[in-house]
Amino acid sequence: NVTTTDVRRMRLAREIESVGKIDYAEPLFVHISTRFPGRLEKLHLNYTGQRVNIGDPVADVYSPEAISAQREYLLTLETLRNTQSGEGDGPPATFSRLEDSRQKLLLWGFTGEQIEALERTRSVQTIVTIFSPVHGTVLKKNVDPQHYAAAGEDLYDIADLSTVWLYLDVYEQELQGLKIGQSVEARATAFPGEVFVG
């Protein structure tokens, strides 16, 4: 019962079957945090799974530090305008202080529109609204209203789920058959008959 065949060159393919789980793609995951300390007066995102877009309000915060930063900006702006009402453009140091104050507000998460409203109304906002810098889905809500949040404290974990990662468990003896760039076909119980290619 010996069978023979001609020797020929061919590509040897091997299928590896595995089970895994779908999770968010790490590059599309962000923490939304406060950039200054303050009390959370209102949360605009209230539950896990809620969708959020860039520019949507996330939380309203009462912060003495944010109030002081706004007053500092208005005071510098007023000093510059008073100086400019006389001769010349005003001292360069005043321009520099004004730009520093503006940059501080921007780094603390104030939008350009909020700063323009501050200049126009000359009125300090006692409650500052934090806006979302990303779009995605809330994976975790870390705080509740009236919580006093420290600077840098995470309010929400958000991920853009338009692209997800599939984590597969592969046996050690099969690892040598895996290389970056190989194609993968995946099937999910939630989508019977559908094949996902990556």
PDB file of C-alpha atoms in Angstrom:
ATOM      1  CA  ASN A   1       0.000   0.000   0.000  1.00  0.00           C
ATOM      2  CA  VAL A   2       2.699   2.506  -0.950  1.00  0.00           C
ATOM      3  CA  THR A   3       1.654   5.605  -2.876  1.00  0.00           C
ATOM      4  CA  THR A   4       4.072   7.825  -4.768  1.00  0.00           C
ATOM      5  CA  THR A   5       3.792  11.335  -6.210  1.00  0.00           C
ATOM      6  CA  ASP A   6       6.001  13.749  -8.126  1.00  0.00           C
ATOM      7  CA  VAL A   7       8.028  16.177  -6.045  1.00  0.00           C
ATOM      8  CA  ARG A   8       6.859  19.759  -6.536  1.00  0.00           C
ATOM      9  CA  ARG A   9       7.287  23.142  -4.883  1.00  0.00           C
ATOM     10  CA  MET A  10       4.198  24.424  -3.086  1.00  0.00           C
ATOM     11  CA  ARG A  11       3.217  26.722  -0.257  1.00  0.00           C
ATOM     12  CA  LEU A  12       2.448  24.827   2.924  1.00  0.00           C
ATOM     13  CA  ALA A  13      -0.431  26.328   4.875  1.00  0.00           C
ATOM     14  CA  ARG A  14      -1.454  25.472   8.390  1.00  0.00           C
ATOM     15  CA  GLU A  15      -4.626  26.465  10.147  1.00  0.00           C
ATOM     16  CA  ILE A  16      -4.540  27.370  13.812  1.00  0.00           C
ATOM     17  CA  GLU A  17      -7.888  27.474  15.571  1.00  0.00           C
ATOM     18  CA  SER A  18      -8.278  29.418  18.778  1.00  0.00           C
ATOM     19  CA  VAL A  19     -10.799  30.972  21.115  1.00  0.00           C
ATOM     20  CA  GLY A  20     -10.599  34.583  22.229  1.00  0.00           C
ATOM     21  CA  LYS A  21     -12.426  37.689  23.318  1.00  0.00           C
ATOM     22  CA  ILE A  22     -13.118  41.073  21.745  1.00  0.00           C
ATOM     23  CA  ASP A  23     -12.007  44.216  23.557  1.00  0.00           C
ATOM     24  CA  TYR A  24     -11.346  47.876  22.771  1.00  0.00           C
ATOM     25  CA  ALA A  25      -8.285  48.836  20.702  1.00  0.00           C
ATOM     26  CA  GLU A  26      -5.707  50.273  23.096  1.00  0.00           C
ATOM     27  CA  PRO A  27      -4.755  53.273  20.873  1.00  0.00           C
ATOM     28  CA  LEU A  28      -8.426  54.341  20.859  1.00  0.00           C
ATOM     29  CA  PHE A  29      -8.811  54.259  24.664  1.00  0.00           C
ATOM     30  CA  VAL A  30      -8.619  57.478  26.731  1.00  0.00           C
ATOM     31  CA  HIS A  31      -9.219  58.714  30.257  1.00  0.00           C
ATOM     32  CA  ILE A  32     -11.158  61.956  30.576  1.00  0.00           C
ATOM     33  CA  SER A  33      -9.805  63.673  33.658  1.00  0.00           C
ATOM     34  CA  THR A  34      -9.978  67.013  35.425  1.00  0.00           C
ATOM     35  CA  ARG A  35      -7.021  69.314  34.827  1.00  0.00           C
ATOM     36  CA  PHE A  36      -7.745  71.364  37.936  1.00  0.00           C
ATOM     37  CA  PRO A  37      -9.220  70.409  41.330  1.00  0.00           C
ATOM     38  CA  GLY A  38     -12.891  71.049  41.972  1.00  0.00           C
ATOM     39  CA  ARG A  39     -16.316  69.777  43.048  1.00  0.00           C
ATOM     40  CA  LEU A  40     -18.357  68.001  40.395  1.00  0.00           C
ATOM     41  CA  GLU A  41     -21.670  69.840  40.375  1.00  0.00           C
ATOM     42  CA  LYS A  42     -23.193  67.867  37.490  1.00  0.00           C
ATOM     43  CA  LEU A  43     -22.215  64.886  35.340  1.00  0.00           C
ATOM     44  CA  HIS A  44     -23.481  64.857  31.743  1.00  0.00           C
ATOM     45  CA  LEU A  45     -22.455  61.221  31.143  1.00  0.00           C
ATOM     46  CA  ASN A  46     -24.400  59.055  33.563  1.00  0.00           C
ATOM     47  CA  TYR A  47     -23.929  55.407  32.633  1.00  0.00           C
ATOM     48  CA  THR A  48     -21.651  52.858  31.024  1.00  0.00           C
ATOM     49  CA  GLY A  49     -22.359  52.423  27.315  1.00  0.00           C
ATOM     50  CA  GLN A  50     -23.391  56.054  26.776  1.00  0.00           C
ATOM     51  CA  ARG A  51     -22.115  57.567  23.520  1.00  0.00           C
ATOM     52  CA  VAL A  52     -20.163  60.826  23.521  1.00  0.00           C
ATOM     53  CA  ASN A  53     -18.885  63.027  20.685  1.00  0.00           C
ATOM     54  CA  ILE A  54     -16.051  65.538  20.528  1.00  0.00           C
ATOM     55  CA  GLY A  55     -17.208  68.775  22.141  1.00  0.00           C
ATOM     56  CA  ASP A  56     -20.047  67.235  24.164  1.00  0.00           C
ATOM     57  CA  PRO A  57     -20.251  68.451  27.793  1.00  0.00           C
ATOM     58  CA  VAL A  58     -18.877  65.917  30.255  1.00  0.00           C
ATOM     59  CA  ALA A  59     -19.095  67.576  33.672  1.00  0.00           C
ATOM     60  CA  ASP A  60     -19.783  70.912  35.362  1.00  0.00           C
ATOM     61  CA  VAL A  61     -17.126  71.751  37.968  1.00  0.00           C
ATOM     62  CA  TYR A  62     -16.908  74.368  40.707  1.00  0.00           C
ATOM     63  CA  SER A  63     -13.232  75.190  41.191  1.00  0.00           C
ATOM     64  CA  PRO A  64     -11.701  78.129  43.108  1.00  0.00           C
ATOM     65  CA  GLU A  65      -8.459  77.545  41.144  1.00  0.00           C
ATOM     66  CA  ALA A  66     -10.287  77.870  37.797  1.00  0.00           C
ATOM     67  CA  ILE A  67     -12.017  81.022  39.057  1.00  0.00           C
ATOM     68  CA  SER A  68      -8.633  82.500  40.050  1.00  0.00           C
ATOM     69  CA  ALA A  69      -7.153  81.636  36.637  1.00  0.00           C
ATOM     70  CA  GLN A  70     -10.024  83.427  34.885  1.00  0.00           C
ATOM     71  CA  ARG A  71      -9.622  86.497  37.127  1.00  0.00           C
ATOM     72  CA  GLU A  72      -5.899  86.528  36.426  1.00  0.00           C
ATOM     73  CA  TYR A  73      -6.597  86.505  32.685  1.00  0.00           C
ATOM     74  CA  LEU A  74      -9.165  89.333  32.940  1.00  0.00           C
ATOM     75  CA  LEU A  75      -6.863  91.431  35.131  1.00  0.00           C
ATOM     76  CA  THR A  76      -3.968  91.064  32.661  1.00  0.00           C
ATOM     77  CA  LEU A  77      -6.317  91.837  29.755  1.00  0.00           C
ATOM     78  CA  GLU A  78      -7.583  94.976  31.543  1.00  0.00           C
ATOM     79  CA  THR A  79      -4.017  96.109  32.319  1.00  0.00           C
ATOM     80  CA  LEU A  80      -3.062  95.713  28.650  1.00  0.00           C
ATOM     81  CA  ARG A  81      -6.109  97.650  27.425  1.00  0.00           C
ATOM     82  CA  ASN A  82      -5.461 100.474  29.891  1.00  0.00           C
ATOM     83  CA  THR A  83      -1.846 100.645  28.727  1.00  0.00           C
ATOM     84  CA  GLN A  84      -2.884 100.639  25.055  1.00  0.00           C
ATOM     85  CA  SER A  85      -5.301 103.520  25.610  1.00  0.00           C
ATOM     86  CA  GLY A  86      -2.206 105.727  26.030  1.00  0.00           C
ATOM     87  CA  GLU A  87       0.673 105.979  23.573  1.00  0.00           C
ATOM     88  CA  GLY A  88       2.169 102.835  22.018  1.00  0.00           C
ATOM     89  CA  ASP A  89       1.139  99.190  22.067  1.00  0.00           C
ATOM     90  CA  GLY A  90       1.868  98.465  25.701  1.00  0.00           C
ATOM     91  CA  PRO A  91       4.893  96.806  27.304  1.00  0.00           C
ATOM     92  CA  PRO A  92       5.983  93.425  25.894  1.00  0.00           C
ATOM     93  CA  ALA A  93       5.871  91.947  29.401  1.00  0.00           C
ATOM     94  CA  THR A  94       2.100  92.537  29.563  1.00  0.00           C
ATOM     95  CA  PHE A  95       1.593  90.771  26.223  1.00  0.00           C
ATOM     96  CA  SER A  96       3.684  87.882  27.529  1.00  0.00           C
ATOM     97  CA  ARG A  97       1.657  87.639  30.773  1.00  0.00           C
ATOM     98  CA  LEU A  98      -1.598  87.728  28.809  1.00  0.00           C
ATOM     99  CA  GLU A  99      -0.420  84.907  26.530  1.00  0.00           C
ATOM    100  CA  ASP A 100       0.760  82.898  29.559  1.00  0.00           C
ATOM    101  CA  SER A 101      -2.652  83.344  31.224  1.00  0.00           C
ATOM    102  CA  ARG A 102      -4.425  82.295  28.021  1.00  0.00           C
ATOM    103  CA  GLN A 103      -2.204  79.218  27.615  1.00  0.00           C
ATOM    104  CA  LYS A 104      -2.905  78.238  31.222  1.00  0.00           C
ATOM    105  CA  LEU A 105      -6.656  78.318  30.547  1.00  0.00           C
ATOM    106  CA  LEU A 106      -6.224  76.302  27.340  1.00  0.00           C
ATOM    107  CA  LEU A 107      -4.052  73.711  29.099  1.00  0.00           C
ATOM    108  CA  TRP A 108      -6.694  73.416  31.798  1.00  0.00           C
ATOM    109  CA  GLY A 109      -9.244  72.438  29.156  1.00  0.00           C
ATOM    110  CA  PHE A 110     -10.982  75.752  28.519  1.00  0.00           C
ATOM    111  CA  THR A 111     -12.151  75.987  24.910  1.00  0.00           C
ATOM    112  CA  GLY A 112     -11.470  78.947  22.629  1.00  0.00           C
ATOM    113  CA  GLU A 113     -15.185  79.769  22.787  1.00  0.00           C
ATOM    114  CA  GLN A 114     -15.107  79.869  26.608  1.00  0.00           C
ATOM    115  CA  ILE A 115     -12.124  82.244  26.580  1.00  0.00           C
ATOM    116  CA  GLU A 116     -13.800  84.478  23.970  1.00  0.00           C
ATOM    117  CA  ALA A 117     -16.950  84.601  26.129  1.00  0.00           C
ATOM    118  CA  LEU A 118     -14.783  85.534  29.125  1.00  0.00           C
ATOM    119  CA  GLU A 119     -13.220  88.415  27.144  1.00  0.00           C
ATOM    120  CA  ARG A 120     -16.588  89.576  25.804  1.00  0.00           C
ATOM    121  CA  THR A 121     -18.611  89.462  29.028  1.00  0.00           C
ATOM    122  CA  ARG A 122     -15.771  90.194  31.472  1.00  0.00           C
ATOM    123  CA  SER A 123     -17.647  87.812  33.760  1.00  0.00           C
ATOM    124  CA  VAL A 124     -15.938  84.890  35.507  1.00  0.00           C
ATOM    125  CA  GLN A 125     -17.657  81.508  35.235  1.00  0.00           C
ATOM    126  CA  THR A 126     -18.092  80.048  38.716  1.00  0.00           C
ATOM    127  CA  ILE A 127     -19.139  76.713  37.203  1.00  0.00           C
ATOM    128  CA  VAL A 128     -16.804  75.523  34.446  1.00  0.00           C
ATOM    129  CA  THR A 129     -17.987  72.949  31.914  1.00  0.00           C
ATOM    130  CA  ILE A 130     -15.505  70.294  30.828  1.00  0.00           C
ATOM    131  CA  PHE A 131     -15.970  69.106  27.234  1.00  0.00           C
ATOM    132  CA  SER A 132     -15.021  65.791  25.686  1.00  0.00           C
ATOM    133  CA  PRO A 133     -11.834  65.861  23.580  1.00  0.00           C
ATOM    134  CA  VAL A 134     -12.762  62.538  21.906  1.00  0.00           C
ATOM    135  CA  HIS A 135     -15.714  60.574  20.581  1.00  0.00           C
ATOM    136  CA  GLY A 136     -16.517  57.081  21.750  1.00  0.00           C
ATOM    137  CA  THR A 137     -18.415  55.022  24.313  1.00  0.00           C
ATOM    138  CA  VAL A 138     -18.231  55.257  28.093  1.00  0.00           C
ATOM    139  CA  LEU A 139     -16.616  52.066  29.410  1.00  0.00           C
ATOM    140  CA  LYS A 140     -16.490  53.165  33.038  1.00  0.00           C
ATOM    141  CA  LYS A 141     -17.783  56.073  35.122  1.00  0.00           C
ATOM    142  CA  ASN A 142     -15.348  56.653  37.979  1.00  0.00           C
ATOM    143  CA  VAL A 143     -17.067  59.436  39.958  1.00  0.00           C
ATOM    144  CA  ASP A 144     -20.444  60.654  41.189  1.00  0.00           C
ATOM    145  CA  PRO A 145     -21.918  64.170  41.474  1.00  0.00           C
ATOM    146  CA  GLN A 146     -20.677  66.320  44.388  1.00  0.00           C
ATOM    147  CA  HIS A 147     -17.395  64.392  44.443  1.00  0.00           C
ATOM    148  CA  TYR A 148     -14.361  66.623  44.989  1.00  0.00           C
ATOM    149  CA  ALA A 149     -11.981  65.648  42.195  1.00  0.00           C
ATOM    150  CA  ALA A 150      -8.244  66.223  42.395  1.00  0.00           C
ATOM    151  CA  ALA A 151      -6.318  67.561  39.405  1.00  0.00           C
ATOM    152  CA  GLY A 152      -5.640  64.682  37.032  1.00  0.00           C
ATOM    153  CA  GLU A 153      -8.286  62.398  38.543  1.00  0.00           C
ATOM    154  CA  ASP A 154     -10.025  60.194  35.972  1.00  0.00           C
ATOM    155  CA  LEU A 155     -13.722  60.920  35.511  1.00  0.00           C
ATOM    156  CA  TYR A 156     -14.470  58.466  32.704  1.00  0.00           C
ATOM    157  CA  ASP A 157     -12.817  55.712  30.685  1.00  0.00           C
ATOM    158  CA  ILE A 158     -13.853  56.114  27.038  1.00  0.00           C
ATOM    159  CA  ALA A 159     -13.018  54.085  23.930  1.00  0.00           C
ATOM    160  CA  ASP A 160     -13.805  54.498  20.257  1.00  0.00           C
ATOM    161  CA  LEU A 161     -15.358  51.119  19.384  1.00  0.00           C
ATOM    162  CA  SER A 162     -15.381  51.671  15.615  1.00  0.00           C
ATOM    163  CA  THR A 163     -12.267  49.443  15.613  1.00  0.00           C
ATOM    164  CA  VAL A 164     -11.832  46.652  18.145  1.00  0.00           C
ATOM    165  CA  TRP A 165      -9.092  44.140  18.924  1.00  0.00           C
ATOM    166  CA  LEU A 166      -9.502  40.377  19.126  1.00  0.00           C
ATOM    167  CA  TYR A 167      -7.391  38.733  21.827  1.00  0.00           C
ATOM    168  CA  LEU A 168      -6.744  35.043  21.088  1.00  0.00           C
ATOM    169  CA  ASP A 169      -5.406  32.335  23.387  1.00  0.00           C
ATOM    170  CA  VAL A 170      -2.841  30.275  21.475  1.00  0.00           C
ATOM    171  CA  TYR A 171      -0.995  27.187  22.733  1.00  0.00           C
ATOM    172  CA  GLU A 172       2.755  27.568  23.148  1.00  0.00           C
ATOM    173  CA  GLN A 173       3.567  24.900  20.541  1.00  0.00           C
ATOM    174  CA  GLU A 174       1.553  26.866  17.936  1.00  0.00           C
ATOM    175  CA  LEU A 175       3.316  30.189  18.481  1.00  0.00           C
ATOM    176  CA  GLN A 176       6.010  29.359  15.898  1.00  0.00           C
ATOM    177  CA  GLY A 177       3.281  29.267  13.238  1.00  0.00           C
ATOM    178  CA  LEU A 178       2.242  32.869  13.945  1.00  0.00           C
ATOM    179  CA  LYS A 179       3.790  35.944  12.373  1.00  0.00           C
ATOM    180  CA  ILE A 180       2.865  39.625  12.162  1.00  0.00           C
ATOM    181  CA  GLY A 181       0.789  40.341   9.072  1.00  0.00           C
ATOM    182  CA  GLN A 182      -0.932  36.971   8.772  1.00  0.00           C
ATOM    183  CA  SER A 183      -4.620  37.029   7.910  1.00  0.00           C
ATOM    184  CA  VAL A 184      -7.190  35.958  10.483  1.00  0.00           C
ATOM    185  CA  GLU A 185     -10.778  34.822  10.028  1.00  0.00           C
ATOM    186  CA  ALA A 186     -13.046  35.166  13.031  1.00  0.00           C
ATOM    187  CA  ARG A 187     -16.580  34.058  13.774  1.00  0.00           C
ATOM    188  CA  ALA A 188     -18.722  35.246  16.658  1.00  0.00           C
ATOM    189  CA  THR A 189     -21.724  33.614  18.264  1.00  0.00           C
ATOM    190  CA  ALA A 190     -23.469  36.990  18.225  1.00  0.00           C
ATOM    191  CA  PHE A 191     -23.244  37.125  14.403  1.00  0.00           C
ATOM    192  CA  PRO A 192     -24.012  33.614  13.070  1.00  0.00           C
ATOM    193  CA  GLY A 193     -22.858  32.952   9.529  1.00  0.00           C
ATOM    194  CA  GLU A 194     -20.750  36.115   9.376  1.00  0.00           C
ATOM    195  CA  VAL A 195     -16.966  35.971   8.896  1.00  0.00           C
ATOM    196  CA  PHE A 196     -14.737  38.837  10.018  1.00  0.00           C
ATOM    197  CA  VAL A 197     -11.344  39.197   8.355  1.00  0.00           C
ATOM    198  CA  GLY A 198      -8.367  40.997   9.900  1.00  0.00           C
TER     199      GLY A 198
END
